[in-house]
């Protein structure tokens, strides 16, 4: 479990399952394997496809039931546990698949979904720390077992995480409120600070915090032009009630800091039809009116958040061009790079035109040139 913004708080485990003497279409014995952490409902969790009828034939090797639990380790009261039984067909289960554990308030019915029997169940807030057995039964006969590890409840906590480890003007600030604690209610949480452009609403993100239903987060950008100093950041609940406040030290980059000027080079230009690797590229490029030109920018030490700020401007473009971070396989082994494709104005006169890219909050500015030829 972690309190950093944007990280999941649980691990998953693919466990062996004892068939306990039950013959399910020829299935018996136990399956034992391991799996990687994953989110509920993803195709990567499905080792045996999603057909409605996974039926063994006398000549086929029988499939053994497998149980996949997510959220069962270091689980706090109130968290969600994802239960999934694989390799039992819908006909075999006949909608009579049930999970039981002293950690739950009662039996949990697993429903057929995407080729497996599944359920998501919350742990009661009254659970005490301990290791709780879990069994899964089909038509009253146990076919799988595992356990749920419940840990102690934690007091609500509010954390801030600057993108670069240091809070810089104009850069993202991760905000995270973990409110999973007995008696806590409401979903209306707001952060206010003179360091932010305005009030910031915290929301629950089911992708990153699926297992914790009371995790609330946001990633605002600190105001540009902030003076160096310490700023109060307050967390407010429903009706404007202040829950807590923290102090945030903000300091702009200075000469000597790795992120002050970075090590930027570019802009380079190339033909978007052939790609960066397969076409000549450099600081000068020839193109006809109405044509297209791709722009590439490199920076060994980019500022955090540059992917939202880098723009190439030129009188030859129909509009300012936003450069996006290149995270493709083609960028492997290269310095961090940003790219985009611009359209050249159809009414532009032949000539040589500057293309400017400004980075590091205006501290770095570099120019390349595009030559527009006659039609």
mmCIF file of C-alpha atoms in Angstrom, residues 23-251:
data_model
loop_
_atom_site.group_PDB
_atom_site.id
_atom_site.type_symbol
_atom_site.label_atom_id
_atom_site.label_comp_id
_atom_site.label_asym_id
_atom_site.label_seq_id
_atom_site.Cartn_x
_atom_site.Cartn_y
_atom_site.Cartn_z
ATOM 1 C CA UNK A 23 -15.439 -33.606 -10.728
ATOM 2 C CA UNK A 24 -16.281 -30.616 -12.919
ATOM 3 C CA UNK A 25 -16.524 -31.881 -16.480
ATOM 4 C CA UNK A 26 -13.582 -34.173 -15.798
ATOM 5 C CA UNK A 27 -11.627 -31.565 -13.762
ATOM 6 C CA UNK A 28 -9.934 -32.740 -10.592
ATOM 7 C CA UNK A 29 -6.770 -32.161 -8.646
ATOM 8 C CA UNK A 30 -5.161 -28.757 -8.089
ATOM 9 C CA UNK A 31 -3.660 -26.028 -10.247
ATOM 10 C CA UNK A 32 -0.681 -24.041 -9.031
ATOM 11 C CA UNK A 33 0.776 -21.040 -10.796
ATOM 12 C CA UNK A 34 1.559 -17.400 -10.217
ATOM 13 C CA UNK A 35 0.399 -14.185 -11.822
ATOM 14 C CA UNK A 36 1.375 -10.531 -12.015
ATOM 15 C CA UNK A 37 -0.557 -7.665 -10.375
ATOM 16 C CA UNK A 38 -3.409 -6.551 -12.596
ATOM 17 C CA UNK A 39 -6.627 -4.579 -12.601
ATOM 18 C CA UNK A 40 -9.987 -6.337 -12.486
ATOM 19 C CA UNK A 41 -11.545 -7.050 -15.859
ATOM 20 C CA UNK A 42 -8.419 -6.832 -17.992
ATOM 21 C CA UNK A 43 -7.836 -9.407 -20.690
ATOM 22 C CA UNK A 44 -4.409 -10.179 -19.241
ATOM 23 C CA UNK A 45 -6.196 -11.860 -16.312
ATOM 24 C CA UNK A 46 -7.889 -14.438 -18.532
ATOM 25 C CA UNK A 47 -5.643 -17.457 -19.040
ATOM 26 C CA UNK A 48 -8.284 -19.623 -20.727
ATOM 27 C CA UNK A 49 -10.272 -17.303 -22.985
ATOM 28 C CA UNK A 50 -13.862 -16.169 -22.562
ATOM 29 C CA UNK A 51 -16.009 -18.833 -24.186
ATOM 30 C CA UNK A 52 -19.311 -19.527 -22.407
ATOM 31 C CA UNK A 53 -18.663 -23.272 -22.245
ATOM 32 C CA UNK A 54 -15.219 -24.463 -21.192
ATOM 33 C CA UNK A 55 -16.068 -28.185 -21.319
ATOM 34 C CA UNK A 56 -13.532 -30.981 -21.140
ATOM 35 C CA UNK A 57 -13.861 -33.994 -23.407
ATOM 36 C CA UNK A 58 -12.712 -37.522 -22.519
ATOM 37 C CA UNK A 59 -9.732 -37.164 -24.851
ATOM 38 C CA UNK A 60 -8.753 -33.659 -23.703
ATOM 39 C CA UNK A 61 -6.575 -32.687 -20.761
ATOM 40 C CA UNK A 62 -8.996 -31.399 -18.112
ATOM 41 C CA UNK A 63 -8.707 -27.780 -17.076
ATOM 42 C CA UNK A 64 -8.227 -27.254 -13.361
ATOM 43 C CA UNK A 65 -10.103 -24.487 -11.524
ATOM 44 C CA UNK A 66 -7.914 -21.524 -10.665
ATOM 45 C CA UNK A 67 -8.644 -18.762 -8.176
ATOM 46 C CA UNK A 68 -7.376 -15.223 -8.692
ATOM 47 C CA UNK A 69 -7.628 -12.774 -5.807
ATOM 48 C CA UNK A 70 -6.845 -9.077 -6.004
ATOM 49 C CA UNK A 71 -6.746 -6.844 -2.957
ATOM 50 C CA UNK A 72 -6.421 -9.659 -0.431
ATOM 51 C CA UNK A 73 -2.962 -8.713 0.869
ATOM 52 C CA UNK A 74 -2.420 -5.908 3.400
ATOM 53 C CA UNK A 75 -6.117 -5.129 3.078
ATOM 54 C CA UNK A 76 -7.567 -2.478 5.346
ATOM 55 C CA UNK A 77 -11.159 -2.586 6.587
ATOM 56 C CA UNK A 78 -13.361 -1.004 3.919
ATOM 57 C CA UNK A 79 -11.155 -1.969 0.979
ATOM 58 C CA UNK A 80 -12.411 -4.044 -1.940
ATOM 59 C CA UNK A 81 -11.418 -7.629 -2.713
ATOM 60 C CA UNK A 82 -11.768 -8.903 -6.287
ATOM 61 C CA UNK A 83 -12.578 -12.628 -6.500
ATOM 62 C CA UNK A 84 -12.378 -14.594 -9.712
ATOM 63 C CA UNK A 85 -12.674 -18.294 -10.488
ATOM 64 C CA UNK A 86 -11.285 -19.424 -13.845
ATOM 65 C CA UNK A 87 -11.590 -22.700 -15.772
ATOM 66 C CA UNK A 88 -15.123 -23.412 -14.574
ATOM 67 C CA UNK A 89 -17.653 -23.082 -17.386
ATOM 68 C CA UNK A 90 -21.019 -21.428 -17.011
ATOM 69 C CA UNK A 91 -22.710 -24.803 -17.391
ATOM 70 C CA UNK A 92 -20.541 -26.304 -14.661
ATOM 71 C CA UNK A 93 -21.085 -23.411 -12.281
ATOM 72 C CA UNK A 94 -24.791 -23.068 -13.064
ATOM 73 C CA UNK A 95 -24.757 -19.683 -11.268
ATOM 74 C CA UNK A 96 -24.165 -21.465 -7.958
ATOM 75 C CA UNK A 97 -20.608 -20.273 -7.246
ATOM 76 C CA UNK A 98 -20.164 -18.783 -3.779
ATOM 77 C CA UNK A 99 -17.227 -17.386 -1.797
ATOM 78 C CA UNK A 100 -17.153 -17.453 1.979
ATOM 79 C CA UNK A 101 -14.777 -15.915 4.486
ATOM 80 C CA UNK A 102 -14.998 -14.658 8.075
ATOM 81 C CA UNK A 103 -13.568 -11.427 6.639
ATOM 82 C CA UNK A 104 -16.874 -10.829 4.807
ATOM 83 C CA UNK A 105 -20.214 -9.988 6.361
ATOM 84 C CA UNK A 106 -21.785 -13.012 4.654
ATOM 85 C CA UNK A 107 -21.621 -15.332 1.619
ATOM 86 C CA UNK A 108 -20.647 -13.680 -1.678
ATOM 87 C CA UNK A 109 -22.276 -14.868 -4.922
ATOM 88 C CA UNK A 110 -19.934 -14.912 -7.926
ATOM 89 C CA UNK A 111 -21.564 -13.962 -11.237
ATOM 90 C CA UNK A 112 -20.634 -15.098 -14.735
ATOM 91 C CA UNK A 113 -18.717 -12.333 -16.498
ATOM 92 C CA UNK A 114 -16.418 -12.464 -19.533
ATOM 93 C CA UNK A 115 -15.702 -16.168 -19.251
ATOM 94 C CA UNK A 116 -15.155 -16.344 -15.486
ATOM 95 C CA UNK A 117 -17.081 -16.254 -12.240
ATOM 96 C CA UNK A 118 -16.408 -12.953 -10.493
ATOM 97 C CA UNK A 119 -17.350 -10.763 -7.569
ATOM 98 C CA UNK A 120 -16.049 -7.615 -5.903
ATOM 99 C CA UNK A 121 -16.721 -7.433 -2.181
ATOM 100 C CA UNK A 122 -15.866 -4.817 0.427
ATOM 101 C CA UNK A 123 -14.389 -5.724 3.786
ATOM 102 C CA UNK A 124 -16.510 -4.560 6.734
ATOM 103 C CA UNK A 125 -15.113 -1.628 8.688
ATOM 104 C CA UNK A 126 -15.443 -3.806 11.798
ATOM 105 C CA UNK A 127 -12.822 -6.331 10.632
ATOM 106 C CA UNK A 128 -9.898 -6.750 13.004
ATOM 107 C CA UNK A 129 -6.309 -7.470 11.911
ATOM 108 C CA UNK A 130 -5.606 -11.083 11.059
ATOM 109 C CA UNK A 131 -5.440 -13.805 8.433
ATOM 110 C CA UNK A 132 -8.896 -14.933 7.302
ATOM 111 C CA UNK A 133 -9.490 -18.113 5.260
ATOM 112 C CA UNK A 134 -11.495 -17.864 2.045
ATOM 113 C CA UNK A 135 -13.186 -20.710 0.200
ATOM 114 C CA UNK A 136 -15.017 -20.848 -3.113
ATOM 115 C CA UNK A 137 -17.676 -23.508 -3.639
ATOM 116 C CA UNK A 138 -19.640 -24.703 -6.656
ATOM 117 C CA UNK A 139 -23.065 -26.132 -5.809
ATOM 118 C CA UNK A 140 -22.010 -26.422 -2.180
ATOM 119 C CA UNK A 141 -18.691 -28.207 -2.769
ATOM 120 C CA UNK A 142 -15.411 -26.396 -2.119
ATOM 121 C CA UNK A 143 -13.163 -26.144 -5.179
ATOM 122 C CA UNK A 144 -10.786 -23.351 -4.164
ATOM 123 C CA UNK A 145 -9.301 -21.799 -1.093
ATOM 124 C CA UNK A 146 -7.009 -18.927 -0.162
ATOM 125 C CA UNK A 147 -6.858 -16.267 2.541
ATOM 126 C CA UNK A 148 -7.338 -12.546 3.122
ATOM 127 C CA UNK A 149 -4.802 -10.625 5.170
ATOM 128 C CA UNK A 150 -6.479 -7.758 7.022
ATOM 129 C CA UNK A 151 -4.338 -5.046 8.588
ATOM 130 C CA UNK A 152 -5.163 -2.252 10.994
ATOM 131 C CA UNK A 153 -7.160 0.797 9.881
ATOM 132 C CA UNK A 154 -5.116 3.945 9.305
ATOM 133 C CA UNK A 155 -6.093 7.471 10.204
ATOM 134 C CA UNK A 156 -6.993 9.716 7.226
ATOM 135 C CA UNK A 157 -3.894 11.194 5.583
ATOM 136 C CA UNK A 158 -3.279 14.037 3.134
ATOM 137 C CA UNK A 159 -0.092 14.010 1.055
ATOM 138 C CA UNK A 160 1.484 16.233 -1.602
ATOM 139 C CA UNK A 161 3.968 14.990 -4.202
ATOM 140 C CA UNK A 162 5.806 17.481 -6.457
ATOM 141 C CA UNK A 163 6.499 16.027 -9.896
ATOM 142 C CA UNK A 164 10.278 16.503 -9.670
ATOM 143 C CA UNK A 165 10.682 15.971 -5.938
ATOM 144 C CA UNK A 166 10.881 19.738 -5.491
ATOM 145 C CA UNK A 167 7.921 22.059 -5.961
ATOM 146 C CA UNK A 168 8.611 24.271 -8.975
ATOM 147 C CA UNK A 169 6.440 27.111 -10.310
ATOM 148 C CA UNK A 170 4.316 25.999 -13.259
ATOM 149 C CA UNK A 171 4.802 22.293 -12.584
ATOM 150 C CA UNK A 172 2.364 19.563 -11.470
ATOM 151 C CA UNK A 173 1.681 18.847 -7.809
ATOM 152 C CA UNK A 174 0.163 15.499 -6.850
ATOM 153 C CA UNK A 175 -2.545 15.743 -4.167
ATOM 154 C CA UNK A 176 -3.815 12.622 -2.424
ATOM 155 C CA UNK A 177 -6.320 12.176 0.408
ATOM 156 C CA UNK A 178 -6.736 8.695 1.902
ATOM 157 C CA UNK A 179 -9.961 8.768 3.915
ATOM 158 C CA UNK A 180 -10.513 5.038 4.397
ATOM 159 C CA UNK A 181 -11.312 4.992 8.113
ATOM 160 C CA UNK A 182 -14.332 3.946 10.180
ATOM 161 C CA UNK A 183 -16.918 6.693 10.434
ATOM 162 C CA UNK A 184 -15.628 8.834 7.559
ATOM 163 C CA UNK A 185 -18.268 10.027 5.091
ATOM 164 C CA UNK A 186 -18.742 12.356 2.134
ATOM 165 C CA UNK A 187 -16.983 12.814 -1.187
ATOM 166 C CA UNK A 188 -16.729 16.605 -1.459
ATOM 167 C CA UNK A 189 -13.072 17.464 -0.796
ATOM 168 C CA UNK A 190 -11.296 20.599 -2.028
ATOM 169 C CA UNK A 191 -7.722 21.885 -1.776
ATOM 170 C CA UNK A 192 -7.033 25.620 -1.568
ATOM 171 C CA UNK A 193 -3.722 27.462 -1.642
ATOM 172 C CA UNK A 194 -2.236 30.708 -2.901
ATOM 173 C CA UNK A 195 0.224 28.488 -4.790
ATOM 174 C CA UNK A 196 -2.603 27.114 -6.970
ATOM 175 C CA UNK A 197 -4.541 28.938 -9.702
ATOM 176 C CA UNK A 198 -7.798 28.225 -7.829
ATOM 177 C CA UNK A 199 -9.635 25.671 -5.681
ATOM 178 C CA UNK A 200 -8.922 22.069 -6.712
ATOM 179 C CA UNK A 201 -11.561 19.360 -6.341
ATOM 180 C CA UNK A 202 -10.267 15.925 -5.327
ATOM 181 C CA UNK A 203 -12.012 12.998 -7.017
ATOM 182 C CA UNK A 204 -11.906 9.221 -6.739
ATOM 183 C CA UNK A 205 -9.977 7.576 -9.580
ATOM 184 C CA UNK A 206 -11.190 3.992 -10.034
ATOM 185 C CA UNK A 207 -8.288 3.177 -12.349
ATOM 186 C CA UNK A 208 -5.488 3.922 -9.877
ATOM 187 C CA UNK A 209 -7.366 3.427 -6.612
ATOM 188 C CA UNK A 210 -9.857 0.687 -7.417
ATOM 189 C CA UNK A 211 -9.396 -1.172 -4.131
ATOM 190 C CA UNK A 212 -9.652 1.905 -1.916
ATOM 191 C CA UNK A 213 -13.100 3.461 -2.419
ATOM 192 C CA UNK A 214 -12.183 6.422 -0.229
ATOM 193 C CA UNK A 215 -9.035 7.603 -2.007
ATOM 194 C CA UNK A 216 -9.326 11.050 -3.606
ATOM 195 C CA UNK A 217 -6.705 12.722 -5.779
ATOM 196 C CA UNK A 218 -5.864 15.494 -8.238
ATOM 197 C CA UNK A 219 -2.821 16.746 -10.157
ATOM 198 C CA UNK A 220 -3.035 20.540 -10.491
ATOM 199 C CA UNK A 221 -0.240 22.731 -11.821
ATOM 200 C CA UNK A 222 1.359 25.296 -9.526
ATOM 201 C CA UNK A 223 0.975 28.898 -10.585
ATOM 202 C CA UNK A 224 3.654 30.128 -12.946
ATOM 203 C CA UNK A 225 5.679 33.028 -11.630
ATOM 204 C CA UNK A 226 5.366 31.962 -7.989
ATOM 205 C CA UNK A 227 7.927 33.637 -5.766
ATOM 206 C CA UNK A 228 10.224 31.360 -3.801
ATOM 207 C CA UNK A 229 8.734 30.670 -0.402
ATOM 208 C CA UNK A 230 6.562 28.438 1.751
ATOM 209 C CA UNK A 231 2.844 28.261 1.004
ATOM 210 C CA UNK A 232 -0.031 26.884 3.061
ATOM 211 C CA UNK A 233 -2.062 24.148 1.350
ATOM 212 C CA UNK A 234 -5.400 23.458 3.016
ATOM 213 C CA UNK A 235 -7.724 20.483 2.625
ATOM 214 C CA UNK A 236 -11.419 21.250 3.083
ATOM 215 C CA UNK A 237 -14.364 18.911 3.414
ATOM 216 C CA UNK A 238 -18.102 19.375 2.916
ATOM 217 C CA UNK A 239 -19.501 22.804 3.819
ATOM 218 C CA UNK A 240 -16.012 24.328 3.774
ATOM 219 C CA UNK A 241 -14.829 22.596 6.938
ATOM 220 C CA UNK A 242 -11.033 22.598 7.116
ATOM 221 C CA UNK A 243 -9.708 19.086 7.669
ATOM 222 C CA UNK A 244 -5.974 19.736 7.704
ATOM 223 C CA UNK A 245 -3.289 21.904 6.171
ATOM 224 C CA UNK A 246 0.307 21.420 5.105
ATOM 225 C CA UNK A 247 3.226 23.638 4.171
ATOM 226 C CA UNK A 248 4.674 23.513 0.660
ATOM 227 C CA UNK A 249 8.120 24.900 -0.089
ATOM 228 C CA UNK A 250 8.347 26.298 -3.618
ATOM 229 C CA UNK A 251 11.663 27.148 -5.255
#
